[in-house]
Amino acid sequence: KVSSMLVEALTLAGRGFRVVPIHTPGPNGCSCERGAACGGSTGKHPRLNSWQKDATTDEQKIRAWWRSWPDANIGLVMGGEPRLVAVDVDGPEGRATLARLEQQHGSLPETLTSRSGRVDGGEHRFFRVPAGLDLRKIKNRAGKAGGPMPKVDIRAEAGQVVAPPSLHASGNRYAWVDRDM
């Protein structure tokens, strides 16, 4: 039986996303060796030590990973040849930050977006950086409280985002808002 996670990983790879298997939340915390001590990273970090180098669109490699870990969550590695960047908006504070930034700088364009499994809401917006822009100038950053972008993270070169239909520690699944965008 082919897992739905494998089917989705292959579909995303077919769209040019570089995929990696990531840990999965369970009744005792994360599937990693830290278990319940994994905290906010539960089900969000790669199963591979060299995940940034190993991320791939190769069907055979992806099939082998999901044979080993059929319930693995799906990680998408940003940057690289597809030139991808994600804006990760967490909860009400993240939505307020994004609204303030859009009021100051203009609205972000419509793009492929997923809902996270957070109980208080969250989303990932995916963007392809045009070839004329220097992707290296876009840095990974966590939107820390008290910083300029609270609860809004940027995932760029060698950053990773959890993809639908991965399982969140809340028990909810990540889901596409508009899969065809």
PDB file of C-alpha atoms in Angstrom:
ATOM      1  CA  LYS A   1       0.000   0.000   0.000  1.00  0.00           C
ATOM      2  CA  VAL A   2       1.336   3.402  -0.979  1.00  0.00           C
ATOM      3  CA  SER A   3       1.077   5.965   1.818  1.00  0.00           C
ATOM      4  CA  SER A   4      -0.718   9.249   1.191  1.00  0.00           C
ATOM      5  CA  MET A   5       2.410  11.003   2.486  1.00  0.00           C
ATOM      6  CA  LEU A   6       4.502   9.347  -0.235  1.00  0.00           C
ATOM      7  CA  VAL A   7       1.968  10.304  -2.914  1.00  0.00           C
ATOM      8  CA  GLU A   8       2.039  13.927  -1.763  1.00  0.00           C
ATOM      9  CA  ALA A   9       5.848  13.976  -1.470  1.00  0.00           C
ATOM     10  CA  LEU A  10       6.090  12.730  -5.073  1.00  0.00           C
ATOM     11  CA  THR A  11       3.486  15.267  -6.240  1.00  0.00           C
ATOM     12  CA  LEU A  12       5.414  18.117  -4.618  1.00  0.00           C
ATOM     13  CA  ALA A  13       8.695  16.876  -6.078  1.00  0.00           C
ATOM     14  CA  GLY A  14       6.986  16.805  -9.488  1.00  0.00           C
ATOM     15  CA  ARG A  15       6.188  20.500  -9.007  1.00  0.00           C
ATOM     16  CA  GLY A  16       9.866  21.250  -8.378  1.00  0.00           C
ATOM     17  CA  PHE A  17       9.923  21.283  -4.581  1.00  0.00           C
ATOM     18  CA  ARG A  18      12.988  19.661  -3.005  1.00  0.00           C
ATOM     19  CA  VAL A  19      11.610  17.163  -0.480  1.00  0.00           C
ATOM     20  CA  VAL A  20      13.002  15.649   2.737  1.00  0.00           C
ATOM     21  CA  PRO A  21      11.353  13.304   5.254  1.00  0.00           C
ATOM     22  CA  ILE A  22      10.828  14.909   8.652  1.00  0.00           C
ATOM     23  CA  HIS A  23       9.880  13.552  12.054  1.00  0.00           C
ATOM     24  CA  THR A  24       6.290  12.932  13.077  1.00  0.00           C
ATOM     25  CA  PRO A  25       4.414  13.851  16.277  1.00  0.00           C
ATOM     26  CA  GLY A  26       2.921  11.008  18.262  1.00  0.00           C
ATOM     27  CA  PRO A  27       1.413  10.237  21.665  1.00  0.00           C
ATOM     28  CA  ASN A  28       4.856  10.443  23.327  1.00  0.00           C
ATOM     29  CA  GLY A  29       6.009  13.596  21.565  1.00  0.00           C
ATOM     30  CA  CYS A  30       8.275  13.621  18.526  1.00  0.00           C
ATOM     31  CA  SER A  31       9.395  10.478  16.674  1.00  0.00           C
ATOM     32  CA  CYS A  32      13.005  11.615  17.190  1.00  0.00           C
ATOM     33  CA  GLU A  33      15.166  10.406  20.066  1.00  0.00           C
ATOM     34  CA  ARG A  34      14.203  13.478  22.134  1.00  0.00           C
ATOM     35  CA  GLY A  35      10.522  12.459  22.201  1.00  0.00           C
ATOM     36  CA  ALA A  36       8.511  14.696  24.533  1.00  0.00           C
ATOM     37  CA  ALA A  37      11.580  16.896  25.134  1.00  0.00           C
ATOM     38  CA  CYS A  38      11.475  18.023  21.499  1.00  0.00           C
ATOM     39  CA  GLY A  39       8.971  20.750  22.416  1.00  0.00           C
ATOM     40  CA  GLY A  40       8.120  23.258  19.670  1.00  0.00           C
ATOM     41  CA  SER A  41      10.143  21.302  17.092  1.00  0.00           C
ATOM     42  CA  THR A  42       7.957  18.191  17.421  1.00  0.00           C
ATOM     43  CA  GLY A  43       7.209  16.859  13.936  1.00  0.00           C
ATOM     44  CA  LYS A  44       9.008  19.744  12.227  1.00  0.00           C
ATOM     45  CA  HIS A  45      12.648  18.711  11.855  1.00  0.00           C
ATOM     46  CA  PRO A  46      14.352  16.455   9.291  1.00  0.00           C
ATOM     47  CA  ARG A  47      15.076  12.775   9.820  1.00  0.00           C
ATOM     48  CA  LEU A  48      18.332  13.129   7.845  1.00  0.00           C
ATOM     49  CA  ASN A  49      21.522  14.695   9.221  1.00  0.00           C
ATOM     50  CA  SER A  50      22.534  16.059   5.810  1.00  0.00           C
ATOM     51  CA  TRP A  51      19.001  17.113   4.829  1.00  0.00           C
ATOM     52  CA  GLN A  52      20.064  20.359   3.138  1.00  0.00           C
ATOM     53  CA  LYS A  53      22.353  18.446   0.775  1.00  0.00           C
ATOM     54  CA  ASP A  54      20.045  15.406   0.420  1.00  0.00           C
ATOM     55  CA  ALA A  55      16.824  17.312  -0.387  1.00  0.00           C
ATOM     56  CA  THR A  56      15.645  16.077  -3.773  1.00  0.00           C
ATOM     57  CA  THR A  57      13.018  15.777  -6.460  1.00  0.00           C
ATOM     58  CA  ASP A  58      14.305  12.277  -7.340  1.00  0.00           C
ATOM     59  CA  GLU A  59      11.394   9.813  -7.285  1.00  0.00           C
ATOM     60  CA  GLN A  60      13.474   6.743  -6.370  1.00  0.00           C
ATOM     61  CA  LYS A  61      15.145   8.464  -3.419  1.00  0.00           C
ATOM     62  CA  ILE A  62      11.791   9.763  -2.161  1.00  0.00           C
ATOM     63  CA  ARG A  63      10.213   6.298  -2.494  1.00  0.00           C
ATOM     64  CA  ALA A  64      13.111   4.774  -0.514  1.00  0.00           C
ATOM     65  CA  TRP A  65      12.709   7.331   2.286  1.00  0.00           C
ATOM     66  CA  TRP A  66       8.971   6.690   2.632  1.00  0.00           C
ATOM     67  CA  ARG A  67       9.558   2.917   2.591  1.00  0.00           C
ATOM     68  CA  SER A  68      11.753   3.503   5.650  1.00  0.00           C
ATOM     69  CA  TRP A  69       9.388   6.019   7.285  1.00  0.00           C
ATOM     70  CA  PRO A  70       5.876   5.653   5.765  1.00  0.00           C
ATOM     71  CA  ASP A  71       4.348   8.123   8.238  1.00  0.00           C
ATOM     72  CA  ALA A  72       7.117  10.739   7.871  1.00  0.00           C
ATOM     73  CA  ASN A  73       6.000  14.321   7.625  1.00  0.00           C
ATOM     74  CA  ILE A  74       7.077  16.174   4.480  1.00  0.00           C
ATOM     75  CA  GLY A  75       9.691  18.906   4.563  1.00  0.00           C
ATOM     76  CA  LEU A  76      10.257  21.314   1.682  1.00  0.00           C
ATOM     77  CA  VAL A  77      13.739  22.823   1.438  1.00  0.00           C
ATOM     78  CA  MET A  78      13.776  26.412   0.254  1.00  0.00           C
ATOM     79  CA  GLY A  79      16.248  28.169  -2.030  1.00  0.00           C
ATOM     80  CA  GLY A  80      18.210  26.107  -4.525  1.00  0.00           C
ATOM     81  CA  GLU A  81      17.425  25.860  -8.233  1.00  0.00           C
ATOM     82  CA  PRO A  82      13.683  26.460  -7.782  1.00  0.00           C
ATOM     83  CA  ARG A  83      14.646  29.706  -5.960  1.00  0.00           C
ATOM     84  CA  LEU A  84      11.927  29.255  -3.336  1.00  0.00           C
ATOM     85  CA  VAL A  85      11.263  31.374  -0.261  1.00  0.00           C
ATOM     86  CA  ALA A  86       8.491  30.877   2.297  1.00  0.00           C
ATOM     87  CA  VAL A  87       6.864  33.364   4.645  1.00  0.00           C
ATOM     88  CA  ASP A  88       5.707  31.526   7.786  1.00  0.00           C
ATOM     89  CA  VAL A  89       2.956  33.366   9.697  1.00  0.00           C
ATOM     90  CA  ASP A  90       2.200  32.031  13.206  1.00  0.00           C
ATOM     91  CA  GLY A  91      -1.074  32.724  15.008  1.00  0.00           C
ATOM     92  CA  PRO A  92      -2.854  36.010  15.679  1.00  0.00           C
ATOM     93  CA  GLU A  93       0.381  37.872  16.464  1.00  0.00           C
ATOM     94  CA  GLY A  94       1.891  36.777  13.141  1.00  0.00           C
ATOM     95  CA  ARG A  95      -1.248  37.813  11.236  1.00  0.00           C
ATOM     96  CA  ALA A  96      -1.144  41.230  12.949  1.00  0.00           C
ATOM     97  CA  THR A  97       2.553  41.621  12.050  1.00  0.00           C
ATOM     98  CA  LEU A  98       1.914  40.690   8.424  1.00  0.00           C
ATOM     99  CA  ALA A  99      -1.062  43.087   8.225  1.00  0.00           C
ATOM    100  CA  ARG A 100       1.137  45.911   9.593  1.00  0.00           C
ATOM    101  CA  LEU A 101       3.931  45.119   7.134  1.00  0.00           C
ATOM    102  CA  GLU A 102       1.506  44.975   4.196  1.00  0.00           C
ATOM    103  CA  GLN A 103      -0.024  48.296   5.254  1.00  0.00           C
ATOM    104  CA  GLN A 104       3.450  49.853   5.314  1.00  0.00           C
ATOM    105  CA  HIS A 105       4.913  48.187   2.189  1.00  0.00           C
ATOM    106  CA  GLY A 106       1.995  46.940   0.099  1.00  0.00           C
ATOM    107  CA  SER A 107       0.266  43.577  -0.062  1.00  0.00           C
ATOM    108  CA  LEU A 108       2.109  40.401  -0.898  1.00  0.00           C
ATOM    109  CA  PRO A 109       1.000  38.877  -4.208  1.00  0.00           C
ATOM    110  CA  GLU A 110      -1.330  35.890  -4.224  1.00  0.00           C
ATOM    111  CA  THR A 111       0.686  32.700  -4.127  1.00  0.00           C
ATOM    112  CA  LEU A 112       0.641  29.030  -3.177  1.00  0.00           C
ATOM    113  CA  THR A 113      -0.362  28.970   0.497  1.00  0.00           C
ATOM    114  CA  SER A 114      -0.853  26.268   3.099  1.00  0.00           C
ATOM    115  CA  ARG A 115      -2.476  26.342   6.519  1.00  0.00           C
ATOM    116  CA  SER A 116      -0.374  25.015   9.356  1.00  0.00           C
ATOM    117  CA  GLY A 117      -1.815  22.708  11.970  1.00  0.00           C
ATOM    118  CA  ARG A 118      -1.537  25.325  14.738  1.00  0.00           C
ATOM    119  CA  VAL A 119      -4.659  25.569  16.866  1.00  0.00           C
ATOM    120  CA  ASP A 120      -4.469  29.396  16.728  1.00  0.00           C
ATOM    121  CA  GLY A 121      -3.913  29.378  12.969  1.00  0.00           C
ATOM    122  CA  GLY A 122      -0.880  29.844  10.813  1.00  0.00           C
ATOM    123  CA  GLU A 123       0.122  29.726   7.193  1.00  0.00           C
ATOM    124  CA  HIS A 124       3.053  29.277   4.844  1.00  0.00           C
ATOM    125  CA  ARG A 125       3.165  31.412   1.698  1.00  0.00           C
ATOM    126  CA  PHE A 126       5.536  30.165  -1.005  1.00  0.00           C
ATOM    127  CA  PHE A 127       7.291  32.469  -3.466  1.00  0.00           C
ATOM    128  CA  ARG A 128       9.660  31.881  -6.390  1.00  0.00           C
ATOM    129  CA  VAL A 129      12.368  34.560  -6.459  1.00  0.00           C
ATOM    130  CA  PRO A 130      12.907  35.922 -10.016  1.00  0.00           C
ATOM    131  CA  ALA A 131      16.273  35.133 -11.622  1.00  0.00           C
ATOM    132  CA  GLY A 132      17.356  38.784 -11.642  1.00  0.00           C
ATOM    133  CA  LEU A 133      17.252  39.062  -7.839  1.00  0.00           C
ATOM    134  CA  ASP A 134      20.044  37.857  -5.545  1.00  0.00           C
ATOM    135  CA  LEU A 135      18.552  34.977  -3.551  1.00  0.00           C
ATOM    136  CA  ARG A 136      21.538  35.087  -1.159  1.00  0.00           C
ATOM    137  CA  LYS A 137      20.335  38.441   0.180  1.00  0.00           C
ATOM    138  CA  ILE A 138      17.199  36.799   1.592  1.00  0.00           C
ATOM    139  CA  LYS A 139      18.155  35.329   4.957  1.00  0.00           C
ATOM    140  CA  ASN A 140      16.417  32.760   7.130  1.00  0.00           C
ATOM    141  CA  ARG A 141      15.034  34.517  10.161  1.00  0.00           C
ATOM    142  CA  ALA A 142      12.779  33.702  13.070  1.00  0.00           C
ATOM    143  CA  GLY A 143      10.220  36.350  13.976  1.00  0.00           C
ATOM    144  CA  LYS A 144      11.063  36.745  17.661  1.00  0.00           C
ATOM    145  CA  ALA A 145       8.835  38.613  20.106  1.00  0.00           C
ATOM    146  CA  GLY A 146      10.069  42.180  20.418  1.00  0.00           C
ATOM    147  CA  GLY A 147      11.768  42.024  17.005  1.00  0.00           C
ATOM    148  CA  PRO A 148      10.675  43.827  13.820  1.00  0.00           C
ATOM    149  CA  MET A 149       8.533  40.888  12.605  1.00  0.00           C
ATOM    150  CA  PRO A 150       7.074  39.034  15.616  1.00  0.00           C
ATOM    151  CA  LYS A 151       5.762  35.572  14.706  1.00  0.00           C
ATOM    152  CA  VAL A 152       6.621  35.953  10.997  1.00  0.00           C
ATOM    153  CA  ASP A 153       9.526  33.744   9.913  1.00  0.00           C
ATOM    154  CA  ILE A 154      11.363  33.798   6.595  1.00  0.00           C
ATOM    155  CA  ARG A 155      12.629  30.510   5.181  1.00  0.00           C
ATOM    156  CA  ALA A 156      15.094  30.967   2.318  1.00  0.00           C
ATOM    157  CA  GLU A 157      18.264  29.170   1.148  1.00  0.00           C
ATOM    158  CA  ALA A 158      18.650  25.943   3.185  1.00  0.00           C
ATOM    159  CA  GLY A 159      15.564  26.735   5.270  1.00  0.00           C
ATOM    160  CA  GLN A 160      12.821  24.130   5.623  1.00  0.00           C
ATOM    161  CA  VAL A 161       9.015  24.291   5.809  1.00  0.00           C
ATOM    162  CA  VAL A 162       6.528  21.561   6.742  1.00  0.00           C
ATOM    163  CA  ALA A 163       4.138  20.688   3.889  1.00  0.00           C
ATOM    164  CA  PRO A 164       0.589  19.356   3.772  1.00  0.00           C
ATOM    165  CA  PRO A 165      -0.762  16.855   4.686  1.00  0.00           C
ATOM    166  CA  SER A 166       1.850  16.564   7.456  1.00  0.00           C
ATOM    167  CA  LEU A 167       0.665  16.088  11.031  1.00  0.00           C
ATOM    168  CA  HIS A 168       1.140  18.948  13.491  1.00  0.00           C
ATOM    169  CA  ALA A 169       1.759  18.305  17.213  1.00  0.00           C
ATOM    170  CA  SER A 170      -1.761  19.716  17.832  1.00  0.00           C
ATOM    171  CA  GLY A 171      -3.233  16.685  16.018  1.00  0.00           C
ATOM    172  CA  ASN A 172      -4.325  18.872  13.093  1.00  0.00           C
ATOM    173  CA  ARG A 173      -2.977  18.406   9.588  1.00  0.00           C
ATOM    174  CA  TYR A 174      -1.356  21.020   7.389  1.00  0.00           C
ATOM    175  CA  ALA A 175      -3.600  21.717   4.363  1.00  0.00           C
ATOM    176  CA  TRP A 176      -3.389  23.605   1.074  1.00  0.00           C
ATOM    177  CA  VAL A 177      -5.493  26.760   0.810  1.00  0.00           C
ATOM    178  CA  ASP A 178      -5.449  26.697  -2.989  1.00  0.00           C
ATOM    179  CA  ARG A 179      -3.370  23.846  -4.308  1.00  0.00           C
ATOM    180  CA  ASP A 180      -3.613  25.036  -7.928  1.00  0.00           C
ATOM    181  CA  MET A 181      -2.126  28.495  -7.286  1.00  0.00           C
TER     182      MET A 181
END
